[in-house]
Amino acid sequence: MSSALIYAEDWEHIPELLSTSAALGLSPLIIFSHRDLIDIKVAAKNGASEIITHRLEPIPTYISRLLVQVISERQPRIILGEAKKNVREIFGRAAQRMGKACVNNCNNIDIAEGIVRIIRPILGGGYNGIQELIGSPVFVTIRPEAFKKYPVKSVEEPLITEIDLKLKRDSIKLVDKKTTKRSEVDLSLAKVIVGVGRGFRNKEDLKLAEELAELLNGVIGCSRPISSDLKWLPEDRHIGLSGKWIRSRLYIAVGISGQIQHVVGIKNAETVIAINNDPDAPIHKESDYSIIADLYEFLPVLIKKLRESKLRSIYG
Amino acid sequence: MLNIHVCVKQSIDINSLEYDPDTLRPRLETLQFRIGDADLCAVEEAVRIKENNGGKVTLLCAGHNINPDIIREAMAIGADDAYVVSDPLVRDADQWVYANVLAALSVLAGQPDIILCGESSLDDSAYQVGPRIAEELDLPSITHVTRLEVKERKIIAERAIEDGVEILEVELPVVVSVGLEINTPRLPSLLMIRAASRKNVNFIPLDAIKLPKEKLSSLVKYCDIKAIKVGRKNVVLSGSLEEIASMLLSVLKSDGVIQ
C-alpha cells in the first residue's frame, strides 16, 4: 500500500485532508504536526493510524528539514497539505532537497494507473492547468475545492511518535507575531456577497456597501488591493486567485475593475452583478447584469429603493 | 556593499492572452511576454536596498527565447547587470529545473548577500522557486515578505500570513520572496531606460553552468491547458438611476434572492 503523509499547520481541515487521502486509495494515513496542535480523537475518528509530532517554532526553513527526515523514514507516496503560505514554503524546500515534484493550490487531485494528476489555476486563474507529476513521493497542496468525501474507517488508537532531532539551524528568529482575529464570516459559504474594490475612495465609504449587504442579509468581500494594500478589510475577505473562491447565490461587484485574478474567485457564483462607472472595465464581461454608473450615485438610490420596497432577502 | 541577486521570469502576459472559444485552449498567436508584477516588486526592493546601503543589483533569468529588451525593461528600474540562460531545454521547465538553473546562475554571478524573488510567477503561479533556490544553495528563506529592512549583516522582515503578521530576523545571506504589497515599482524615466540599454546582459550558455541531466529534467508535465469559461448573461441595465435600481430589484426578485 502507498501511504499519505499529511502535514498540518492547523487542524481545522484534518478530516478533509484524511478523507481526500483515503479517497485516493492511500493507506496508511500519517499526520505530521506540532505537538501542541494534535487532537487524537479527530485523528482516530478520521482514520489516521499515526501522528508524528514535532516541537519546532513555526519557521518553514526548519520544519522542512524535519519533514525531509520523516519522509525518508516513512516513504509516503504523497505528502499532502493545505494550500497555505507556510505549507507551500515547507513543501517547496523539502521537494528541492529530495529532487521531487511539488504542485500548489490544486483544485483537484487523482491517481490513475499509479500517476498523480492534478488540476490547478494558472495564467492568473483564467485557465486550468492539467498536470502529471513524475516520480515518488510528490508534494501537493490543495485548496478546499479539491477536498474529497470518503467513508473512512476510524482507528482505535493512533500511534503517537515524537520526533526529536538535532537540527541544523540558521539564524532565523521569529521576533514577534501579531495574530489577526478571524472574522466570523466564511466567505466561501456565504449566499449573498457584496464585493468592494478600488472604486471606493475612502474606507468610510465602504459603509454604503455594508448597508446594501445588510439589506440583502449578505456579507462584504473585496478585491486584493482593499485587503492587502489598503488593509481596509481583513485578509479573509479577499476574493480571488490567492484568496477565497466564493460559490454564493448572488455576487454584487461594486467598484471592482475585474482583473483576471479577482474573476477566478467568482466563477462559481450563480448570479453576478457589476456596478462600475467604466464601461470598458473587464468586470462587465464577467457579469450577468451590468450597471454602468458611479457607485456613489447609484448605491444610495438602490439602497433607498430596496428599503422602501417590501422585498426582503430569503437568506437570513 | 551588498550583492543583491533578483530572479525574474519572462512570463506570459496574461492580460493579452486569448483563448479559442471552441477548444478553450490558449491561442498561441496572442502570446506576449513580460516580467511578472511580483518579480518587478522584487527588483524595486533590491534597488531600494542598494540606494540605502550601497551595493550592486544583478538580475537572474532562466527560460527559452529570452528577449534582452524585456530584461532591460526590468533593469531600467535600477539593476546593474543581468545573467541569463536562454535555452530550449528550459522551455518546458518546472520549478525544480528553474530553481536548479537560477541557483547555478547565482553561484556564477558571485556570492549574493540577498536573493530576491517574486512570490509566484505571473503565468505559472507555482509559489515555490524562492524556497527551492534557498534549499539548493543551503540558505534560509523567508516568503511573502511585506516589509524589508537591512541592518548591518541582518535583515528584519515583516511577513503577512493567513493568521497574522510575523516579524523575522535573519543574518545574511538569505532568500526573500515578495508579493505585490511590498512596494510600487517605479516607472523608469527615459534617462533610466537609456542607461539600461547600455548595461550588460550576459547570456550564459546552459553548458557553462554544468548541471547534471537530472537537474534539467522536469518532474511536472502539462497535459492540457483549458480556459475556465463561465456563461454569463451580459445584460447591461440602462436608464435613469431610479429605473436601473427598479430593474435590478426585479432581477433579484425573479432570481429568487429577494421576495
Coordinates of C-alpha atoms in Angstrom, one line a residue:
Chain A
M1 CA 0.0 0.0 0.0
S2 CA 1.1 3.6 -0.6
S3 CA 0.8 5.8 2.4
A4 CA -0.1 9.5 2.6
L5 CA 1.8 11.9 4.9
I6 CA -0.4 14.8 5.8
Y7 CA 1.4 17.9 7.1
A8 CA -1.0 20.0 9.2
E9 CA -0.2 23.5 10.3
D10 CA -3.6 23.7 11.9
W11 CA -6.2 21.0 12.4
E12 CA -9.3 22.7 11.0
H13 CA -9.3 20.7 7.8
I14 CA -7.6 17.5 9.1
P15 CA -10.8 15.4 8.4
E16 CA -11.0 16.7 4.8
L17 CA -7.3 16.0 4.2
L18 CA -7.6 12.5 5.6
S19 CA -10.8 11.7 3.6
T20 CA -9.1 13.1 0.5
S21 CA -6.1 10.8 1.0
A22 CA -8.4 7.8 1.7
A23 CA -10.4 8.6 -1.5
L24 CA -7.1 8.5 -3.5
G25 CA -6.7 4.9 -2.2
L26 CA -3.8 5.8 0.0
S27 CA -3.1 3.9 3.3
P28 CA -1.9 4.1 6.0
L29 CA -2.6 7.8 6.7
I30 CA 0.0 9.5 8.8
I31 CA -0.2 13.1 10.2
F32 CA 2.9 15.2 10.8
S33 CA 2.1 18.2 13.1
H34 CA 3.2 20.3 16.0
R35 CA 2.8 18.6 19.4
D36 CA 0.5 21.3 20.8
L37 CA -1.9 21.1 18.0
I38 CA -2.8 17.4 17.9
D39 CA -6.3 16.2 18.5
I40 CA -6.1 12.4 18.9
K41 CA -9.9 11.9 18.8
V42 CA -10.2 13.7 15.4
A43 CA -7.3 11.8 14.0
A44 CA -8.7 8.4 15.2
K45 CA -12.2 9.2 14.0
N46 CA -11.0 10.1 10.6
G47 CA -8.7 7.2 10.1
A48 CA -5.1 8.4 10.9
S49 CA -3.1 5.4 12.1
E50 CA -0.1 7.5 13.3
I51 CA 0.7 11.0 14.4
I52 CA 4.3 12.2 14.2
T53 CA 4.8 15.2 16.3
H54 CA 7.5 17.9 16.5
R55 CA 8.1 20.9 18.8
L56 CA 9.6 23.3 16.3
E57 CA 8.7 27.0 16.1
P58 CA 6.7 27.8 13.0
I59 CA 9.7 28.6 10.8
P60 CA 9.3 26.9 7.4
T61 CA 13.1 26.6 6.8
Y62 CA 13.4 24.5 9.9
I63 CA 10.2 22.4 9.6
S64 CA 11.2 21.5 6.0
R65 CA 14.3 19.8 7.3
L66 CA 12.4 17.7 9.8
L67 CA 9.8 16.9 7.1
V68 CA 12.6 15.5 4.9
Q69 CA 13.7 13.3 7.7
V70 CA 10.1 12.0 8.3
I71 CA 9.6 11.3 4.6
S72 CA 12.9 9.4 4.3
E73 CA 11.8 7.1 7.1
R74 CA 8.1 6.6 6.2
Q75 CA 8.4 6.6 2.4
P76 CA 4.9 8.0 1.6
R77 CA 3.5 8.2 -1.9
I78 CA 2.2 11.7 -1.4
I79 CA 2.9 14.5 1.0
L80 CA -0.4 16.4 1.3
G81 CA -1.2 19.8 2.9
E82 CA -3.5 22.7 2.7
A83 CA -2.5 25.5 0.2
K84 CA -1.2 27.9 2.8
K85 CA 1.8 30.1 2.7
N86 CA 3.9 28.2 5.3
V87 CA 3.0 24.8 3.9
R88 CA 4.0 25.8 0.3
E89 CA 7.3 27.1 1.6
I90 CA 8.0 23.9 3.6
F91 CA 7.0 21.7 0.7
G92 CA 9.0 23.6 -1.9
R93 CA 12.2 23.3 0.2
A94 CA 11.7 19.7 1.1
A95 CA 10.9 18.8 -2.6
Q96 CA 14.0 20.5 -3.8
R97 CA 16.1 18.7 -1.1
M98 CA 14.7 15.4 -2.3
G99 CA 14.7 16.2 -6.0
K100 CA 10.9 15.7 -6.2
A101 CA 7.8 17.3 -7.8
C102 CA 5.7 19.8 -6.0
V103 CA 2.5 21.5 -7.0
N104 CA 0.5 24.1 -5.1
N105 CA -3.1 25.3 -4.9
C106 CA -4.6 22.3 -6.6
N107 CA -8.4 22.2 -7.2
N108 CA -8.4 18.5 -8.0
I109 CA -6.1 15.6 -7.5
D110 CA -6.4 12.0 -8.7
I111 CA -4.2 8.9 -9.0
A112 CA -4.8 6.9 -12.1
E113 CA -2.6 3.9 -13.1
G114 CA -0.1 5.0 -10.5
I115 CA 0.3 8.5 -11.8
V116 CA -0.7 11.6 -9.8
R117 CA -2.6 14.0 -11.9
I118 CA -3.7 17.4 -10.6
I119 CA -5.6 20.5 -11.8
R120 CA -4.6 23.9 -10.6
P121 CA -5.3 27.5 -11.6
I122 CA -2.7 29.1 -13.9
L123 CA -2.3 32.2 -16.1
G124 CA -3.8 34.4 -13.5
G125 CA -6.5 31.9 -12.7
G126 CA -8.3 32.2 -16.0
Y127 CA -7.2 28.7 -17.0
N128 CA -7.0 25.2 -15.6
G129 CA -3.5 23.6 -15.8
I130 CA -3.8 19.9 -16.0
Q131 CA -0.5 18.3 -14.9
E132 CA 1.1 15.0 -14.3
L133 CA 3.7 14.5 -11.6
I134 CA 6.6 12.3 -12.2
G135 CA 8.3 10.2 -9.5
S136 CA 7.5 9.4 -5.9
P137 CA 6.9 10.9 -3.5
V138 CA 5.2 14.0 -4.7
F139 CA 4.3 17.1 -2.7
V140 CA 0.8 18.5 -3.2
T141 CA -1.0 21.4 -1.5
I142 CA -4.7 21.6 -2.2
R143 CA -7.5 24.2 -2.0
P144 CA -10.8 23.4 -0.4
E145 CA -12.2 22.8 -3.9
A146 CA -10.1 19.6 -4.0
F147 CA -11.4 18.1 -0.8
K148 CA -13.0 14.7 -1.4
K149 CA -15.5 13.0 0.8
Y150 CA -14.9 9.3 1.6
P151 CA -16.2 7.0 4.2
V152 CA -13.1 6.5 6.3
K153 CA -12.6 3.6 8.7
S154 CA -11.9 5.0 12.2
V155 CA -8.9 3.9 14.0
E156 CA -9.0 2.8 17.7
E157 CA -5.8 4.5 18.8
P158 CA -3.4 6.2 16.5
L159 CA 0.2 5.7 17.3
I160 CA 1.9 8.9 18.5
T161 CA 5.6 9.2 17.6
E162 CA 7.6 12.2 18.8
I163 CA 10.4 13.2 16.5
D164 CA 13.3 14.7 18.3
L165 CA 16.1 15.6 16.0
K166 CA 19.2 17.6 16.3
L167 CA 18.5 20.1 13.6
K168 CA 20.8 22.3 11.6
R169 CA 19.7 25.8 12.4
D170 CA 20.2 29.1 10.6
S171 CA 19.9 32.4 12.3
I172 CA 16.2 32.9 11.6
K173 CA 14.4 34.3 14.6
L174 CA 10.7 34.9 15.0
V175 CA 10.9 38.2 16.8
D176 CA 7.2 39.0 17.1
K177 CA 3.8 37.8 15.8
K178 CA 0.5 39.7 15.7
T179 CA -2.3 37.3 15.2
T180 CA -5.3 38.8 13.4
K181 CA -8.7 38.0 14.7
R182 CA -10.5 35.7 12.3
S183 CA -13.8 37.2 11.2
E184 CA -16.9 35.2 12.0
V185 CA -17.8 35.0 8.3
D186 CA -16.6 32.3 6.0
L187 CA -16.9 33.9 2.5
S188 CA -16.8 30.5 0.8
L189 CA -20.1 29.6 2.4
A190 CA -21.9 33.0 2.1
K191 CA -25.1 33.1 0.0
V192 CA -25.0 36.8 -0.8
I193 CA -21.8 38.8 -1.1
V194 CA -21.2 42.4 -1.9
G195 CA -17.6 42.8 -3.2
V196 CA -15.8 46.2 -2.9
G197 CA -12.9 47.4 -5.0
R198 CA -10.7 50.4 -5.7
G199 CA -13.7 52.4 -6.9
F200 CA -14.3 53.3 -3.2
R201 CA -12.3 56.4 -2.4
N202 CA -12.2 56.1 1.4
K203 CA -12.5 53.3 4.0
E204 CA -15.5 55.1 5.5
D205 CA -17.3 54.9 2.2
L206 CA -17.5 51.1 2.5
K207 CA -20.5 51.8 4.7
L208 CA -22.5 52.1 1.5
A209 CA -21.6 48.5 0.5
E210 CA -22.2 47.3 4.1
E211 CA -25.6 48.8 4.1
L212 CA -26.5 47.1 0.9
A213 CA -25.1 43.8 2.1
E214 CA -27.1 44.1 5.3
L215 CA -30.3 44.7 3.5
L216 CA -29.7 41.5 1.5
N217 CA -28.6 39.5 4.5
G218 CA -25.2 39.2 2.9
V219 CA -21.6 39.9 3.7
I220 CA -18.8 42.0 2.4
G221 CA -15.9 40.7 0.4
C222 CA -13.2 42.6 -1.6
S223 CA -10.5 42.6 -4.3
R224 CA -6.9 42.1 -3.3
P225 CA -5.8 45.8 -3.1
I226 CA -8.5 46.5 -0.5
S227 CA -7.3 43.9 2.0
S228 CA -3.6 43.6 1.1
D229 CA -2.5 47.1 0.1
L230 CA -5.0 49.4 1.8
K231 CA -5.9 47.0 4.7
W232 CA -9.4 48.3 4.8
L233 CA -10.7 44.7 5.3
P234 CA -9.0 41.6 6.8
E235 CA -7.2 39.2 4.5
D236 CA -10.0 36.6 4.8
R237 CA -12.4 38.9 2.9
H238 CA -10.2 38.8 -0.2
I239 CA -11.9 37.1 -3.1
G240 CA -9.5 35.9 -5.9
L241 CA -6.7 33.7 -7.0
S242 CA -4.8 33.8 -3.8
G243 CA -7.9 34.4 -1.6
K244 CA -11.4 32.9 -1.3
W245 CA -13.3 31.3 -4.1
I246 CA -16.9 32.0 -3.5
R247 CA -20.0 30.0 -4.5
S248 CA -22.6 32.4 -3.5
R249 CA -26.1 32.7 -4.9
L250 CA -25.6 36.4 -5.6
Y251 CA -22.4 38.4 -6.0
I252 CA -22.5 42.2 -6.5
A253 CA -19.2 43.6 -7.5
V254 CA -19.0 47.3 -6.7
G255 CA -16.2 49.5 -8.0
I256 CA -14.2 46.4 -8.9
S257 CA -12.4 46.5 -12.3
G258 CA -12.4 42.7 -12.8
Q259 CA -8.7 41.7 -13.1
I260 CA -8.3 38.0 -14.1
Q261 CA -7.0 37.3 -10.6
H262 CA -10.3 38.5 -9.0
V263 CA -12.6 36.9 -11.5
V264 CA -11.3 33.4 -10.8
G265 CA -12.7 33.7 -7.3
I266 CA -16.2 34.5 -8.5
K267 CA -16.6 31.9 -11.3
N268 CA -18.7 29.7 -9.1
A269 CA -21.1 32.5 -8.0
E270 CA -24.5 31.9 -9.5
T271 CA -25.6 35.4 -10.4
V272 CA -23.0 38.2 -10.8
I273 CA -24.0 41.9 -10.9
A274 CA -21.4 44.6 -11.6
I275 CA -21.6 48.2 -10.7
N276 CA -18.8 50.2 -12.3
N277 CA -18.7 53.6 -14.0
D278 CA -16.1 52.5 -16.5
P279 CA -17.9 50.8 -19.5
D280 CA -14.6 49.2 -20.5
A281 CA -14.0 47.6 -17.1
P282 CA -13.5 43.8 -17.7
I283 CA -15.9 43.0 -14.8
H284 CA -18.8 43.8 -17.2
K285 CA -17.9 40.9 -19.4
E286 CA -17.9 38.6 -16.4
S287 CA -21.3 39.7 -15.2
D288 CA -24.9 38.6 -15.8
Y289 CA -26.1 42.2 -15.2
S290 CA -24.0 45.3 -15.6
I291 CA -24.7 48.8 -14.3
I292 CA -22.5 51.4 -15.7
A293 CA -22.9 54.1 -13.1
D294 CA -21.0 55.9 -10.4
L295 CA -21.3 53.8 -7.3
Y296 CA -21.5 56.9 -5.1
E297 CA -24.6 58.0 -7.0
F298 CA -26.2 54.6 -7.7
L299 CA -25.8 52.8 -4.3
P300 CA -27.8 55.4 -2.3
V301 CA -30.7 55.2 -4.9
L302 CA -30.6 51.3 -4.8
I303 CA -30.5 51.2 -1.0
K304 CA -33.4 53.6 -0.7
K305 CA -35.5 51.7 -3.2
L306 CA -34.7 48.4 -1.5
R307 CA -35.7 49.8 1.9
E308 CA -38.9 51.3 0.6
S309 CA -39.9 48.1 -1.2
K310 CA -41.3 45.3 1.0
L311 CA -38.8 43.0 -0.6
R312 CA -36.6 41.1 1.8
S313 CA -33.7 38.6 1.3
I314 CA -34.7 34.9 1.5
Y315 CA -31.5 34.4 3.4
G316 CA -31.1 35.3 7.0
Chain B
M1 CA 28.3 47.0 -0.1
L2 CA 25.6 44.4 -0.7
N3 CA 25.5 42.0 -3.5
I4 CA 21.8 41.5 -4.4
H5 CA 20.5 39.0 -6.9
V6 CA 17.0 39.2 -8.2
C7 CA 15.3 36.3 -10.1
V8 CA 13.0 37.5 -12.8
K9 CA 10.9 35.4 -15.2
Q10 CA 9.9 36.2 -18.8
S11 CA 6.3 35.3 -18.3
I12 CA 3.2 35.1 -20.5
D13 CA 1.3 38.4 -20.4
I14 CA -2.0 37.1 -19.0
N15 CA -3.9 40.2 -20.0
S16 CA -3.2 39.9 -23.7
L17 CA -3.7 36.1 -23.8
E18 CA -6.9 35.0 -25.6
Y19 CA -8.3 31.5 -26.0
D20 CA -10.1 29.6 -28.8
P21 CA -13.8 29.6 -28.0
D22 CA -14.2 26.0 -29.3
T23 CA -11.2 24.2 -27.8
L24 CA -10.8 26.6 -24.8
R25 CA -7.0 26.4 -25.3
P26 CA -4.8 29.5 -25.4
R27 CA -4.3 31.0 -28.8
L28 CA -0.6 30.9 -29.3
E29 CA -0.6 33.8 -31.7
T30 CA -1.8 36.0 -28.8
L31 CA 1.2 35.1 -26.7
Q32 CA 3.1 38.1 -25.5
F33 CA 5.8 38.2 -22.8
R34 CA 6.8 40.5 -19.9
I35 CA 8.4 40.3 -16.5
G36 CA 5.7 39.4 -13.9
D37 CA 4.5 42.0 -11.4
A38 CA 5.8 40.3 -8.3
D39 CA 9.2 40.0 -9.9
L40 CA 9.2 43.7 -10.7
C41 CA 8.4 44.4 -7.0
A42 CA 11.5 42.2 -6.1
V43 CA 13.7 44.3 -8.5
E44 CA 12.3 47.6 -7.0
E45 CA 13.0 46.3 -3.5
A46 CA 16.6 45.4 -4.4
V47 CA 17.2 48.8 -5.9
R48 CA 15.9 50.5 -2.7
I49 CA 18.2 48.3 -0.6
K50 CA 21.1 49.4 -2.9
E51 CA 20.1 53.0 -2.6
N52 CA 20.1 52.8 1.2
N53 CA 23.0 50.6 1.8
G54 CA 25.2 50.7 -1.3
G55 CA 25.7 47.6 -3.4
K56 CA 25.0 46.0 -6.8
V57 CA 21.9 44.5 -8.2
T58 CA 22.1 41.6 -10.6
L59 CA 19.1 40.1 -12.4
L60 CA 19.0 36.3 -13.0
C61 CA 16.7 34.9 -15.6
A62 CA 16.2 31.4 -17.0
G63 CA 14.0 30.4 -19.9
H64 CA 13.7 30.0 -23.6
N65 CA 13.8 32.7 -26.3
I66 CA 14.6 35.3 -23.7
N67 CA 14.2 38.8 -25.2
P68 CA 17.0 41.0 -23.9
D69 CA 14.7 44.1 -24.3
I70 CA 12.3 42.6 -21.8
I71 CA 15.2 42.0 -19.4
R72 CA 16.4 45.6 -20.0
E73 CA 12.9 46.9 -19.1
A74 CA 13.4 45.4 -15.6
M75 CA 17.0 46.6 -15.5
A76 CA 15.8 50.2 -16.1
I77 CA 14.4 50.2 -12.5
G78 CA 18.0 50.3 -11.4
A79 CA 19.7 46.9 -11.8
D80 CA 23.4 46.9 -12.8
D81 CA 23.7 43.8 -14.8
A82 CA 21.9 40.5 -15.7
Y83 CA 22.8 36.8 -16.1
V84 CA 20.5 34.9 -18.5
V85 CA 20.2 31.3 -19.6
S86 CA 18.1 31.1 -22.7
D87 CA 17.9 27.5 -23.9
P88 CA 15.3 25.2 -25.5
L89 CA 16.0 22.7 -22.7
V90 CA 14.5 25.2 -20.2
R91 CA 11.4 25.8 -22.3
D92 CA 9.0 23.4 -20.5
A93 CA 10.8 23.7 -17.2
D94 CA 9.0 23.1 -13.9
Q95 CA 10.1 24.8 -10.7
W96 CA 12.7 22.1 -9.9
V97 CA 14.5 22.9 -13.2
Y98 CA 14.1 26.7 -12.8
A99 CA 15.4 26.6 -9.3
N100 CA 18.4 24.5 -10.3
V101 CA 19.3 26.8 -13.2
L102 CA 18.8 30.0 -11.2
A103 CA 20.8 28.7 -8.2
A104 CA 23.6 27.8 -10.6
L105 CA 23.4 31.3 -12.2
S106 CA 23.5 32.9 -8.8
V107 CA 26.7 31.0 -8.0
L108 CA 28.2 32.1 -11.3
A109 CA 27.2 35.7 -10.7
G110 CA 29.0 35.6 -7.4
Q111 CA 28.3 35.4 -3.7
P112 CA 25.0 37.1 -3.0
D113 CA 24.0 38.6 0.3
I114 CA 20.4 38.7 -0.6
I115 CA 18.5 36.8 -3.3
L116 CA 15.1 38.3 -4.0
C117 CA 12.2 36.6 -5.9
G118 CA 8.6 37.3 -6.7
E119 CA 6.4 35.0 -4.6
S120 CA 4.9 33.5 -7.7
S121 CA 5.2 34.0 -11.5
L122 CA 2.6 35.8 -13.5
D123 CA 1.9 32.7 -15.7
D124 CA 2.6 29.5 -13.8
S125 CA 1.7 30.7 -10.2
A126 CA 3.7 27.9 -8.7
Y127 CA 4.7 29.6 -5.4
Q128 CA 8.0 27.7 -4.8
V129 CA 11.0 28.9 -6.8
G130 CA 12.3 31.1 -4.0
P131 CA 12.3 28.4 -1.3
R132 CA 13.7 25.9 -3.8
I133 CA 16.6 28.2 -4.6
A134 CA 17.2 28.7 -0.9
E135 CA 17.3 24.9 -0.3
E136 CA 19.6 24.3 -3.3
L137 CA 22.0 26.9 -2.0
D138 CA 21.5 25.8 1.6
L139 CA 20.3 29.2 2.7
P140 CA 17.4 30.3 4.9
S141 CA 14.3 31.5 3.2
I142 CA 11.5 33.9 4.1
T143 CA 8.4 34.1 1.9
H144 CA 5.6 36.6 1.5
V145 CA 7.6 39.5 2.9
T146 CA 5.7 42.8 3.0
R147 CA 8.4 45.0 4.5
L148 CA 12.2 44.6 4.4
E149 CA 14.9 46.4 6.3
V150 CA 18.6 45.7 6.1
K151 CA 20.6 46.4 9.3
E152 CA 24.3 45.7 9.1
R153 CA 24.5 42.0 8.3
K154 CA 20.9 41.2 9.2
I155 CA 17.5 41.7 7.7
I156 CA 14.4 42.4 9.5
A157 CA 11.4 41.2 7.6
E158 CA 7.7 41.7 8.1
R159 CA 5.7 38.8 6.7
A160 CA 2.0 38.5 6.2
I161 CA 0.5 35.0 6.5
E162 CA -3.1 33.8 6.8
D163 CA -3.5 34.3 10.5
G164 CA -1.4 37.4 11.2
V165 CA 1.8 39.3 10.7
E166 CA 5.3 38.0 11.7
I167 CA 8.5 39.9 12.3
L168 CA 11.5 37.8 11.5
E169 CA 15.2 38.5 11.8
V170 CA 17.8 36.6 9.9
E171 CA 21.5 37.0 9.2
L172 CA 22.7 37.4 5.6
P173 CA 22.8 35.6 3.2
V174 CA 19.1 34.9 2.8
V175 CA 16.5 34.3 0.1
V176 CA 13.4 36.5 0.3
S177 CA 10.2 36.2 -1.7
V178 CA 8.0 39.2 -2.0
G179 CA 4.4 39.9 -3.2
L180 CA 2.7 43.0 -4.6
E181 CA 2.2 44.5 -1.2
I182 CA 5.9 45.4 -0.5
N183 CA 6.2 48.4 -2.9
T184 CA 5.1 50.0 -6.1
P185 CA 7.8 49.6 -8.7
R186 CA 8.9 53.0 -10.1
L187 CA 8.2 53.8 -13.7
P188 CA 11.6 54.2 -15.3
S189 CA 12.3 57.6 -16.8
L190 CA 13.6 58.0 -20.3
L191 CA 17.1 58.5 -18.8
M192 CA 16.9 55.3 -16.8
I193 CA 15.7 53.4 -19.9
R194 CA 18.6 54.8 -22.0
A195 CA 21.1 53.8 -19.2
A196 CA 19.7 50.3 -19.1
S197 CA 20.2 49.9 -22.9
R198 CA 23.9 50.2 -22.3
K199 CA 24.0 47.7 -19.4
N200 CA 25.4 44.3 -19.7
V201 CA 23.0 41.3 -20.3
N202 CA 25.2 38.3 -20.0
F203 CA 23.8 35.3 -22.0
I204 CA 25.3 32.3 -20.4
P205 CA 25.3 29.0 -22.4
L206 CA 23.5 26.3 -20.4
D207 CA 26.6 24.1 -20.7
A208 CA 28.6 26.7 -18.8
I209 CA 26.7 26.1 -15.6
K210 CA 27.4 22.4 -15.8
L211 CA 24.1 20.9 -14.4
P212 CA 23.7 17.2 -14.5
K213 CA 20.9 15.9 -16.7
E214 CA 18.5 15.0 -13.9
K215 CA 18.6 18.6 -12.7
L216 CA 17.3 19.7 -16.1
S217 CA 14.6 17.2 -16.3
S218 CA 11.1 18.5 -15.3
L219 CA 9.1 16.5 -12.8
V220 CA 5.8 18.2 -13.5
K221 CA 4.4 18.0 -17.1
Y222 CA 1.5 19.9 -18.6
C223 CA -1.1 17.5 -20.2
D224 CA -3.5 20.3 -21.1
I225 CA -4.5 23.9 -20.5
K226 CA -8.1 25.0 -20.7
A227 CA -9.8 28.3 -20.2
I228 CA -12.3 28.4 -17.4
K229 CA -15.4 29.6 -19.2
V230 CA -18.5 30.7 -17.4
G231 CA -21.5 31.6 -19.4
R232 CA -22.8 35.0 -18.2
K233 CA -25.8 36.8 -19.4
N234 CA -24.0 40.1 -20.1
V235 CA -27.1 42.2 -19.9
V236 CA -26.5 46.0 -19.4
L237 CA -29.2 47.7 -17.4
S238 CA -29.7 51.2 -18.6
G239 CA -31.9 54.2 -17.9
S240 CA -32.0 56.7 -15.1
L241 CA -30.6 55.6 -11.8
E242 CA -34.1 55.2 -10.4
E243 CA -35.1 53.0 -13.4
I244 CA -31.9 50.9 -13.2
A245 CA -32.5 50.3 -9.4
S246 CA -36.0 49.2 -10.1
M247 CA -34.8 46.9 -12.9
L248 CA -32.2 45.4 -10.5
L249 CA -34.8 44.7 -7.9
S250 CA -37.0 42.9 -10.4
V251 CA -33.9 40.9 -11.5
L252 CA -33.2 39.9 -7.8
K253 CA -36.9 39.1 -7.3
S254 CA -37.2 36.9 -10.4
D255 CA -33.9 35.3 -9.4
G256 CA -35.5 34.4 -6.1
V257 CA -32.9 36.2 -3.9
I258 CA -35.5 38.6 -2.5
Q259 CA -39.2 38.2 -2.1

